[in-house]
N, CA, C and O atoms as a DFTB+ gen file, in Angstrom:
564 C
 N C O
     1  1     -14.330       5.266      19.723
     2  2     -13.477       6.134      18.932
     3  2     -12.660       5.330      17.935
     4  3     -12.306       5.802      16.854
     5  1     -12.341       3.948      18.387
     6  2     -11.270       3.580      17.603
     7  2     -12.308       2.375      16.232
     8  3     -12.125       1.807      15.155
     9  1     -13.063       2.525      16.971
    10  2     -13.801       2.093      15.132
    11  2     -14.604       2.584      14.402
    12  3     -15.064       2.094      13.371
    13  1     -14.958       4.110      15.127
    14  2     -15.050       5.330      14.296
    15  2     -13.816       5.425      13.390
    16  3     -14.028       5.329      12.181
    17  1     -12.631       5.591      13.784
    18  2     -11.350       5.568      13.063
    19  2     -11.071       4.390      12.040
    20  3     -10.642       4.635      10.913
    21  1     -11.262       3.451      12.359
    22  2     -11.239       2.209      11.752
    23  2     -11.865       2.247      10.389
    24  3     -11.235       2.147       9.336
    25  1     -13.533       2.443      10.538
    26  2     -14.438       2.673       9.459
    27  2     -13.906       3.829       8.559
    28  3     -13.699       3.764       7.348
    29  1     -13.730       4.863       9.357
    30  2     -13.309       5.847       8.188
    31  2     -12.342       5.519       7.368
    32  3     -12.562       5.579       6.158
    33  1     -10.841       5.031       7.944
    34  2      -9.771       4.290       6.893
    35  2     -10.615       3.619       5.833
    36  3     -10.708       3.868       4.631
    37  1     -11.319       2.531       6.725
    38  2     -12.124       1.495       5.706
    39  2     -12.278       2.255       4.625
    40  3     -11.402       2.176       3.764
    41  1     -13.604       3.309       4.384
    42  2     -14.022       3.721       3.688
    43  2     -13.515       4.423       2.455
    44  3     -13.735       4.336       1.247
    45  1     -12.608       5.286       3.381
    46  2     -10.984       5.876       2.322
    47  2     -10.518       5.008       1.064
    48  3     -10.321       5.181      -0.139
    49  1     -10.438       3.823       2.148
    50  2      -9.476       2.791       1.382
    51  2     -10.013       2.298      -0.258
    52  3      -9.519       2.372      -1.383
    53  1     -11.870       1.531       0.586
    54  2     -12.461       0.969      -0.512
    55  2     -12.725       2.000      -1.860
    56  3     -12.739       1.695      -3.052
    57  1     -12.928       3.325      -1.215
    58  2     -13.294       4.521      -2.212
    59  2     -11.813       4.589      -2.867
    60  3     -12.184       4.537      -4.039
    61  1     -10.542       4.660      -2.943
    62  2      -9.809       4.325      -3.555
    63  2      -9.481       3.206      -4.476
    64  3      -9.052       3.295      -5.626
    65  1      -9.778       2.034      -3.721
    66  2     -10.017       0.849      -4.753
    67  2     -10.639       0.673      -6.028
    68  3     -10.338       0.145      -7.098
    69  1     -11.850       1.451      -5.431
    70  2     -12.857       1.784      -6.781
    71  2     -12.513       3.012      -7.376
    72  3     -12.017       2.690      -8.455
    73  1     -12.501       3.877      -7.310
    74  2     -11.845       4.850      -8.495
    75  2     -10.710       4.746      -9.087
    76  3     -10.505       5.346     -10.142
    77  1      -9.775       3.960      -8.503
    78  2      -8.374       3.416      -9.327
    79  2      -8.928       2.168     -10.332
    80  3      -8.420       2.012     -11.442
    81  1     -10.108       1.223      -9.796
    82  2     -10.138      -0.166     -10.637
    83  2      -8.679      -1.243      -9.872
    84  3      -8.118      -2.310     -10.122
    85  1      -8.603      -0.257      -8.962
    86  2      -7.485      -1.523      -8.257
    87  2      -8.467      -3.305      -7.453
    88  3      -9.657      -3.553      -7.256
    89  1      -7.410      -3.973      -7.265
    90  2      -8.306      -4.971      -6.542
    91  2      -8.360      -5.149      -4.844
    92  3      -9.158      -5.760      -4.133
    93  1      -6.688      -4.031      -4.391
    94  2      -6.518      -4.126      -2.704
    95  2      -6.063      -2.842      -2.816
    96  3      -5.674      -2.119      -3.733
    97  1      -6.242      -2.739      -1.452
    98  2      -5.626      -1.503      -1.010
    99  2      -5.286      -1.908       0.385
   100  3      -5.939      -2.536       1.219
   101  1      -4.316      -1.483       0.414
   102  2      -3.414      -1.754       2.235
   103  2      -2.518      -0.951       2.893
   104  3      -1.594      -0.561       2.179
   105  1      -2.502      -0.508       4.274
   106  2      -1.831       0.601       5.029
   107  2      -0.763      -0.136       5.630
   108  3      -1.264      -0.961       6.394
   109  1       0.019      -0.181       5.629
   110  2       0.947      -0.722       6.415
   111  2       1.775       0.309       7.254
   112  3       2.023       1.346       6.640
   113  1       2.300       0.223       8.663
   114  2       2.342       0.787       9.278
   115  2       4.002       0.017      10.225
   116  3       4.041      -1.124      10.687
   117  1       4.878       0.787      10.264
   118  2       6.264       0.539      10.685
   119  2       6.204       0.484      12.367
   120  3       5.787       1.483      12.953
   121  1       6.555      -0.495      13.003
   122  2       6.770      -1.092      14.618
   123  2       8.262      -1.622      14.487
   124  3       8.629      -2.713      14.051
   125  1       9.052      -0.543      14.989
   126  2      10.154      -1.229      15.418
   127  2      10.338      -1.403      14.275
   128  3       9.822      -0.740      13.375
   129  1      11.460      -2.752      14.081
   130  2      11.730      -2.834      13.005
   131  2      10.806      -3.856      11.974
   132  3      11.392      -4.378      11.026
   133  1       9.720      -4.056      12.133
   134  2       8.748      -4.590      11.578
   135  2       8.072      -3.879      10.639
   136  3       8.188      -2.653      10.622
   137  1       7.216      -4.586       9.660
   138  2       6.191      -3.521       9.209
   139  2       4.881      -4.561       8.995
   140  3       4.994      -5.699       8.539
   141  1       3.969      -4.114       9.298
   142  2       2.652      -4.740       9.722
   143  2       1.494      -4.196       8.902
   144  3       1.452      -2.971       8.794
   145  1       0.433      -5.000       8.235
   146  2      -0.525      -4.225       7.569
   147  2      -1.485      -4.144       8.529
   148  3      -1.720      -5.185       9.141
   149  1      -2.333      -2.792       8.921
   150  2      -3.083      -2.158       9.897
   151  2      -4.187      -2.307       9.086
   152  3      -4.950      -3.089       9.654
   153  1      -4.673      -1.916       7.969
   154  2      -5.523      -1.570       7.444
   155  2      -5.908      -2.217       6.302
   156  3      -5.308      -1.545       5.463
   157  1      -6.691      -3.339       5.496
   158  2      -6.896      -3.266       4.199
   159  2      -8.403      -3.360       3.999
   160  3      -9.275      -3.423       4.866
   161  1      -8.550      -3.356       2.427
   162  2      -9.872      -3.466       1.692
   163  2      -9.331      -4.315       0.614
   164  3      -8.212      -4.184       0.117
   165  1     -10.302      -5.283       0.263
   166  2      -9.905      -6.526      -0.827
   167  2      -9.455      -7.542      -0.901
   168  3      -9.542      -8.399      -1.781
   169  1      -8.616      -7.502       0.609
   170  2      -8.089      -8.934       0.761
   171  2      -8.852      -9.763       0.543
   172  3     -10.080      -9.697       0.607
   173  1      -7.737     -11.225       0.070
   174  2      -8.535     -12.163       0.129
   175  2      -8.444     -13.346       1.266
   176  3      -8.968     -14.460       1.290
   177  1      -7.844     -12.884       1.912
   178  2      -7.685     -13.902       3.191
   179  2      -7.195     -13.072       4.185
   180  3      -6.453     -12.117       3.956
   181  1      -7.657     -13.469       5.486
   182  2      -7.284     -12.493       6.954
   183  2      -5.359     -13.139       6.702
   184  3      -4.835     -12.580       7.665
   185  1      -4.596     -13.662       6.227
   186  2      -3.443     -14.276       6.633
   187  2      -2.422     -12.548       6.269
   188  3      -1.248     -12.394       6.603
   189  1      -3.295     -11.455       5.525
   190  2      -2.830     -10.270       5.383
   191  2      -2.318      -9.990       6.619
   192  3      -1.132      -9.867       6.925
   193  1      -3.726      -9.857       7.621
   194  2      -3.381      -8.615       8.515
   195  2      -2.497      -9.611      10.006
   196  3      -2.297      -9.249      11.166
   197  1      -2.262     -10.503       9.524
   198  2      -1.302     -11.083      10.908
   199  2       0.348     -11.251       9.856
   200  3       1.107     -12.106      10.310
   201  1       0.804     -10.583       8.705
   202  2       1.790     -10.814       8.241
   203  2       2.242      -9.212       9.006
   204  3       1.697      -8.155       9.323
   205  1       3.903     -10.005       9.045
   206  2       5.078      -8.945       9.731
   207  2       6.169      -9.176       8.674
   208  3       6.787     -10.200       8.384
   209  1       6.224      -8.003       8.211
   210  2       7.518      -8.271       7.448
   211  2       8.903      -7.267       7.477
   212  3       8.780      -6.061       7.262
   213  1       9.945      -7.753       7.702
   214  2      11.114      -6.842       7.263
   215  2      10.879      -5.862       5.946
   216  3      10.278      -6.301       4.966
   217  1      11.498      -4.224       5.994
   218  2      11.280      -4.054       4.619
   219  2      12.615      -4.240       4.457
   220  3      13.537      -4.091       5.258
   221  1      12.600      -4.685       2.994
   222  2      13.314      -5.534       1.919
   223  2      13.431      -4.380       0.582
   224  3      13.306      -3.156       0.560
   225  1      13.741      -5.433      -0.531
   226  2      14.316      -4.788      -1.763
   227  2      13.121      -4.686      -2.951
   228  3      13.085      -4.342      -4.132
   229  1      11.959      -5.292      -1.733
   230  2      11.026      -5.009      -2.636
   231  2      10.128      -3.601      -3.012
   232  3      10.604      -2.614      -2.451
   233  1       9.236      -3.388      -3.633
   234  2       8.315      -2.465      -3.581
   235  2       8.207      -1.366      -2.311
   236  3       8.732      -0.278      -2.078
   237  1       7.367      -2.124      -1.702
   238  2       7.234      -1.794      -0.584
   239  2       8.279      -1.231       0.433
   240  3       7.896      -0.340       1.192
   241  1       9.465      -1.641       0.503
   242  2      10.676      -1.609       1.000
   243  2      11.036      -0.265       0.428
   244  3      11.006       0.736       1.144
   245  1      11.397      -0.207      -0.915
   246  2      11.477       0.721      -1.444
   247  2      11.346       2.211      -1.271
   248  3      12.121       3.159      -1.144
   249  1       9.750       1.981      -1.331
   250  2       9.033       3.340      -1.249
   251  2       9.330       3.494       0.766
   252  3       9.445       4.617       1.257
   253  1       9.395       2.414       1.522
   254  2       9.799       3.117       2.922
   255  2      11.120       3.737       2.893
   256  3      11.510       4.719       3.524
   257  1      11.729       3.021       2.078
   258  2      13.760       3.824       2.051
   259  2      13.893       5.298       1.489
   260  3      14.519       6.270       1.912
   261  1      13.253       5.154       0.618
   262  2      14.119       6.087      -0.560
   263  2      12.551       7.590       0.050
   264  3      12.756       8.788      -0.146
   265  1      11.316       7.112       0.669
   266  2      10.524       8.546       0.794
   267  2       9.958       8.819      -0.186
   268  3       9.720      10.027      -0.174
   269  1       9.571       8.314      -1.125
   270  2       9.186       8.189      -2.330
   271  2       8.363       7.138      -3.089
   272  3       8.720       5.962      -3.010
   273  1       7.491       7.410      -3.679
   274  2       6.334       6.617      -4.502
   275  2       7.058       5.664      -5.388
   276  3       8.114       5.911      -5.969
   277  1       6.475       4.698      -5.429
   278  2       7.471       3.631      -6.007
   279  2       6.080       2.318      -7.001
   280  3       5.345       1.539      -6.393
   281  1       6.112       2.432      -8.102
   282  2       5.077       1.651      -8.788
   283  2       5.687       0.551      -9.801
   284  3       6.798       0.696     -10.311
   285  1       4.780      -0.664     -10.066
   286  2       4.797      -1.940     -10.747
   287  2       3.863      -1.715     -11.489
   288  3       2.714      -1.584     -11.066
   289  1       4.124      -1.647     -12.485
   290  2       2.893      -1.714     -14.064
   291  2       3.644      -2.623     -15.291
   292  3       4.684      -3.271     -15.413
   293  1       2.294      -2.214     -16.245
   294  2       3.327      -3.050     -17.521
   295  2       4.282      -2.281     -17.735
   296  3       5.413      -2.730     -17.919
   297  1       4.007      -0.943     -17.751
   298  2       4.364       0.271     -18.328
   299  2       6.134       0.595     -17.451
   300  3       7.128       0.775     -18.155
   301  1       6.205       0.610     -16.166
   302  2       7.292       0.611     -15.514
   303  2       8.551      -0.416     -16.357
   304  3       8.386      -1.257     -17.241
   305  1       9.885       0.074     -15.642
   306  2      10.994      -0.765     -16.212
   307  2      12.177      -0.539     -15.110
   308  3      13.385      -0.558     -15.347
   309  1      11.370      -0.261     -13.496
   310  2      12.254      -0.392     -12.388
   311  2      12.869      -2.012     -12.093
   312  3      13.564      -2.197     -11.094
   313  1      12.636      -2.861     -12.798
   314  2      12.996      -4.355     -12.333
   315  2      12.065      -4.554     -11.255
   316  3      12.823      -5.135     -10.478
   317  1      10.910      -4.484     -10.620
   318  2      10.479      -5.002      -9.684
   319  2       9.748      -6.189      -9.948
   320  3       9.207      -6.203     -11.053
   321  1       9.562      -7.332      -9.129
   322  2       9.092      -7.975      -9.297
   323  2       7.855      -8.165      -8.391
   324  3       7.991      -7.572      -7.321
   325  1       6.375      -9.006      -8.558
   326  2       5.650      -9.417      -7.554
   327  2       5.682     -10.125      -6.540
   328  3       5.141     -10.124      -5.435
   329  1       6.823     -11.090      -7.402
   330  2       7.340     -12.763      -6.141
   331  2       8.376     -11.989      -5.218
   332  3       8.951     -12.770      -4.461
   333  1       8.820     -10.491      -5.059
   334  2       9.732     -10.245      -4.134
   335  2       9.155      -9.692      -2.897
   336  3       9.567      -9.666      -1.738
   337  1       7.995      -9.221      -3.514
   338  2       6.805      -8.464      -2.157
   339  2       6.122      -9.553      -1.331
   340  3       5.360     -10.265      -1.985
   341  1       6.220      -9.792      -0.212
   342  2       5.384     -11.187       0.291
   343  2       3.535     -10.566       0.503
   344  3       2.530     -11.234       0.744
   345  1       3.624      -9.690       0.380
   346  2       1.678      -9.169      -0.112
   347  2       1.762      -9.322      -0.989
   348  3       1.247     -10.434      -1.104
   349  1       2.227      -8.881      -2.384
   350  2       2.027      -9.112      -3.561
   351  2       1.660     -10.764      -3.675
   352  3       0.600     -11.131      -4.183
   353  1       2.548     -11.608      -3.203
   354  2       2.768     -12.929      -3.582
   355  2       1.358     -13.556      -2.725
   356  3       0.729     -14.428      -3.326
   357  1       0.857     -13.136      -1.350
   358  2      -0.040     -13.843      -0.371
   359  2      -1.436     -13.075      -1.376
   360  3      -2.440     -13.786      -1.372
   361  1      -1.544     -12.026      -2.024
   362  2      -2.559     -10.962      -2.429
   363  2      -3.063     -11.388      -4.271
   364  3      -3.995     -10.881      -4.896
   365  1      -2.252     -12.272      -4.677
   366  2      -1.137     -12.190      -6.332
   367  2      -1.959     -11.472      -6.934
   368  3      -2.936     -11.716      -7.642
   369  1      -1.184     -10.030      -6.382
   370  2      -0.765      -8.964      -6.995
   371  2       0.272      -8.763      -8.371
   372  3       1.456      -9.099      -8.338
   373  1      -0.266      -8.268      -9.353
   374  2       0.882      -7.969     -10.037
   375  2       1.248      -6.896     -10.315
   376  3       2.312      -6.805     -10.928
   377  1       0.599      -5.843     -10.012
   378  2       0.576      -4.228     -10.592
   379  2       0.334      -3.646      -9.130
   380  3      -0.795      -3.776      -8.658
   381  1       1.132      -3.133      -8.525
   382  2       0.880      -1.884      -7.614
   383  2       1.689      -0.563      -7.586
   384  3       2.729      -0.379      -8.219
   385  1       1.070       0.351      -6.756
   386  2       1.758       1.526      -5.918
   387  2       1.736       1.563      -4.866
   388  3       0.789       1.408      -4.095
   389  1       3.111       1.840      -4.620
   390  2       3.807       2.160      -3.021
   391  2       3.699       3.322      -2.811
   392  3       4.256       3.939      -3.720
   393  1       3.086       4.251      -1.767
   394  2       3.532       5.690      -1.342
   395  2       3.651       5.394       0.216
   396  3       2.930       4.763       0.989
   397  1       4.913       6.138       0.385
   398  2       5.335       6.530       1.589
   399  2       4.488       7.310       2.782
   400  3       4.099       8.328       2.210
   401  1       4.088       7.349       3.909
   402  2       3.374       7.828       4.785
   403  2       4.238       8.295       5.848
   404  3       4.695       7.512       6.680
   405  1       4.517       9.707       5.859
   406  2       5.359      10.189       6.978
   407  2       4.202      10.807       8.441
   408  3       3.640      11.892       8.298
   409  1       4.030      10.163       9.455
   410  2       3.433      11.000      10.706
   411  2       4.070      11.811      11.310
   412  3       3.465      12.847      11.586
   413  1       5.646      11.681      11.798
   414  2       6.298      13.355      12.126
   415  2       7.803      12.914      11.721
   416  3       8.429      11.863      11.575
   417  1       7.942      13.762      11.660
   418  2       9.666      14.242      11.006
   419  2       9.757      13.647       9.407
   420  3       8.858      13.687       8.567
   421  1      11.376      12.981       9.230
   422  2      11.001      13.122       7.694
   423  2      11.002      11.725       7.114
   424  3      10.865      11.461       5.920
   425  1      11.172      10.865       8.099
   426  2      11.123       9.064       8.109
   427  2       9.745       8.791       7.844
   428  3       8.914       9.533       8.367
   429  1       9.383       7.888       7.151
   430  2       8.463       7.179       6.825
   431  2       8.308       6.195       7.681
   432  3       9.146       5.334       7.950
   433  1       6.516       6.386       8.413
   434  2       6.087       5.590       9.315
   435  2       5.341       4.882       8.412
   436  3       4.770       4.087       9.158
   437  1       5.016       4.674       7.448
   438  2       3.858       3.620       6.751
   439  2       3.778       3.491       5.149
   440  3       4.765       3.824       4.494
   441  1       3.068       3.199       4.755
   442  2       3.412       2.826       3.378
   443  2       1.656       2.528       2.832
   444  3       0.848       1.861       3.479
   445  1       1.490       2.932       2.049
   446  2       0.065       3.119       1.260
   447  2      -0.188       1.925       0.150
   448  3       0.575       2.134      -0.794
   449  1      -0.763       1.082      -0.008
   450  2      -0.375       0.102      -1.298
   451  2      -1.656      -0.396      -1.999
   452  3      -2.415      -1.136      -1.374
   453  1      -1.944      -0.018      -3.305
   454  2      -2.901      -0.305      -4.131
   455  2      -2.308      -1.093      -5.212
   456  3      -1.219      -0.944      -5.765
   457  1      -3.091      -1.829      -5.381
   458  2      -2.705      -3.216      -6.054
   459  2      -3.673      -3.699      -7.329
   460  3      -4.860      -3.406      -7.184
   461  1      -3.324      -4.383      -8.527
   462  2      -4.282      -4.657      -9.053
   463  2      -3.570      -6.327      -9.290
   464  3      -2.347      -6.411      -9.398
   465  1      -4.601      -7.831      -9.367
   466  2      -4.393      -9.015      -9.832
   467  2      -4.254      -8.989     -11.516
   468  3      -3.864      -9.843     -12.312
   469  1      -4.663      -7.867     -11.655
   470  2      -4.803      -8.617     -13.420
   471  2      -3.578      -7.368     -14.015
   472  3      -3.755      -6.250     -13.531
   473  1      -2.243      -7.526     -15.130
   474  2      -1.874      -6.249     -15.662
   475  2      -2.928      -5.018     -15.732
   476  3      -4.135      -4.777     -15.726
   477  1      -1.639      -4.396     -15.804
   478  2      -2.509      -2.810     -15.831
   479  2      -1.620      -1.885     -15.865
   480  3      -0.488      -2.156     -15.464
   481  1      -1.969      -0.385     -16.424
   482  2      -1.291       0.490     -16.541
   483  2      -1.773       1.381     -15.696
   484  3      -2.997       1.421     -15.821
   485  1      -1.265       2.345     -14.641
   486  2      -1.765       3.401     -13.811
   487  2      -1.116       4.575     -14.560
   488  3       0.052       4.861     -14.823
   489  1      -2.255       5.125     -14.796
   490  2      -2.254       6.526     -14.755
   491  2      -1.598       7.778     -14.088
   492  3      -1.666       7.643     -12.867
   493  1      -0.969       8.986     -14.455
   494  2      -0.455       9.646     -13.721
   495  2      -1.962      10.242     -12.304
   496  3      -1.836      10.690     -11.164
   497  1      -3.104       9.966     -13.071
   498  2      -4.271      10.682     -12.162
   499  2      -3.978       9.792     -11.255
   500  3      -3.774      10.226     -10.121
   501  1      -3.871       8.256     -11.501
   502  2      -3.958       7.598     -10.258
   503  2      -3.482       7.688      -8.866
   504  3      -3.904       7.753      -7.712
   505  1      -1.797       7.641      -9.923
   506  2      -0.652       7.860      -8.658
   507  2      -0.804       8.848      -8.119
   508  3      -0.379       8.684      -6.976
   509  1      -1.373      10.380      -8.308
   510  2      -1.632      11.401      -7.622
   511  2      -2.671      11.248      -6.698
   512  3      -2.676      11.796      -5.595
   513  1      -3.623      10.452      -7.161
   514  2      -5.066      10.180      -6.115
   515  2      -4.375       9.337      -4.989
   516  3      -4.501       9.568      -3.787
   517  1      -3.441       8.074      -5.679
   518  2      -2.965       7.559      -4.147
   519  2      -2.175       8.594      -3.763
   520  3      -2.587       8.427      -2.615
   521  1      -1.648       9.236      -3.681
   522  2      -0.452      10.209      -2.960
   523  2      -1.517      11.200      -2.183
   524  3      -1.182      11.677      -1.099
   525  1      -2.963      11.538      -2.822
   526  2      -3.462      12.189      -1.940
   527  2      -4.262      11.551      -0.611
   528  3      -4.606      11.959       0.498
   529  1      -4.341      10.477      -1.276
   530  2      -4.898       9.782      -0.272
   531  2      -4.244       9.183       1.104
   532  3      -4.869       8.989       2.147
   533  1      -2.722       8.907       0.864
   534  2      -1.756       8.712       1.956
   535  2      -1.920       9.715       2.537
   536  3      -2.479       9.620       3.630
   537  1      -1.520      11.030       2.069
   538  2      -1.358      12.252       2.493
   539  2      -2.818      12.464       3.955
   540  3      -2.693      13.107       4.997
   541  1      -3.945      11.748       3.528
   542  2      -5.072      12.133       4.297
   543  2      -5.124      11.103       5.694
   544  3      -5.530      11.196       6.853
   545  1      -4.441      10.048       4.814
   546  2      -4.123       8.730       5.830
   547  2      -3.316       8.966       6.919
   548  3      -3.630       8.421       7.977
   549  1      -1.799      10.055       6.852
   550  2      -1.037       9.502       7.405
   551  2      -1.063       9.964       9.303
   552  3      -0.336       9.724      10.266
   553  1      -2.224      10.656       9.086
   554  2      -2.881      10.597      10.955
   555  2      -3.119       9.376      11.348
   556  3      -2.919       9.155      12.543
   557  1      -3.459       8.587      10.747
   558  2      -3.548       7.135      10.990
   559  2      -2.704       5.913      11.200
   560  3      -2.886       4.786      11.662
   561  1      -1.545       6.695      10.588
   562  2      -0.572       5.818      10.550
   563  2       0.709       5.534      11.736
   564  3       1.550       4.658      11.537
């Protein structure tokens, strides 16, 4: 069962990667006060899925606080940076989206993150495709 489950994320994930033109995609998933990536497609090194990180003031952090989609483009002018996300920086990422993943009540258990290495501008289609796609994720999370 659980890599029936596994594969299907997989698949979610990579099929997102490719219709965005992103280069990662990653689930991260809240333990305690940790947050842990459960899930990716694109990495480039396993040192992803054994990172634990506090959320912080970054990206990622962000979109777990505030419940809300939170993106890095050229196009953005939130101040975020890549060197503040430690995926961004282990991934070098420079362009992503954060969406929030709620499993019950109104706290955010996880966090959705598509990423691109090279600039880039996302699209409003995009950010809606990731938001639907958390949305399908967040049984998983």
């Amino acid at each position: 069962m659980h890599d029936e489950v596994s594969s299907a994320v997989q698949e979610m994930m990579s099929c997102l990667c490719q219709s965005t033109d992103s280069d990662f995609c990653g689930m991260a998933c809240v333990s305690g006060s940790m947050l842990r990536w459960k899930y990716t497609s694109g990495a480039t090194n396993e040192r992803v899925k054994r990172m634990a990180m506090r959320p912080g003031q970054d990206l990622v952090g962000t979109a777990l606080r505030t419940g809300r989609t939170v993106m890095l483009d050229e196009q953005s002018s939130e101040g975020y940076t890549p060197d503040r996300c430690p995926l961004m920086l282990a991934e070098r990422l420079v362009c992503a989206i954060a969406v929030p993943m709620f499993s019950e009540g109104s706290l955010p258990s996880g966090v959705l993150l598509v990423g691109s290495r090279t600039p880039c501008t996302f699209s409003p289609e995009m950010v809606v495709q990731t938001e639907q796609v958390a949305r399908q994720l967040e049984q998983y999370a």
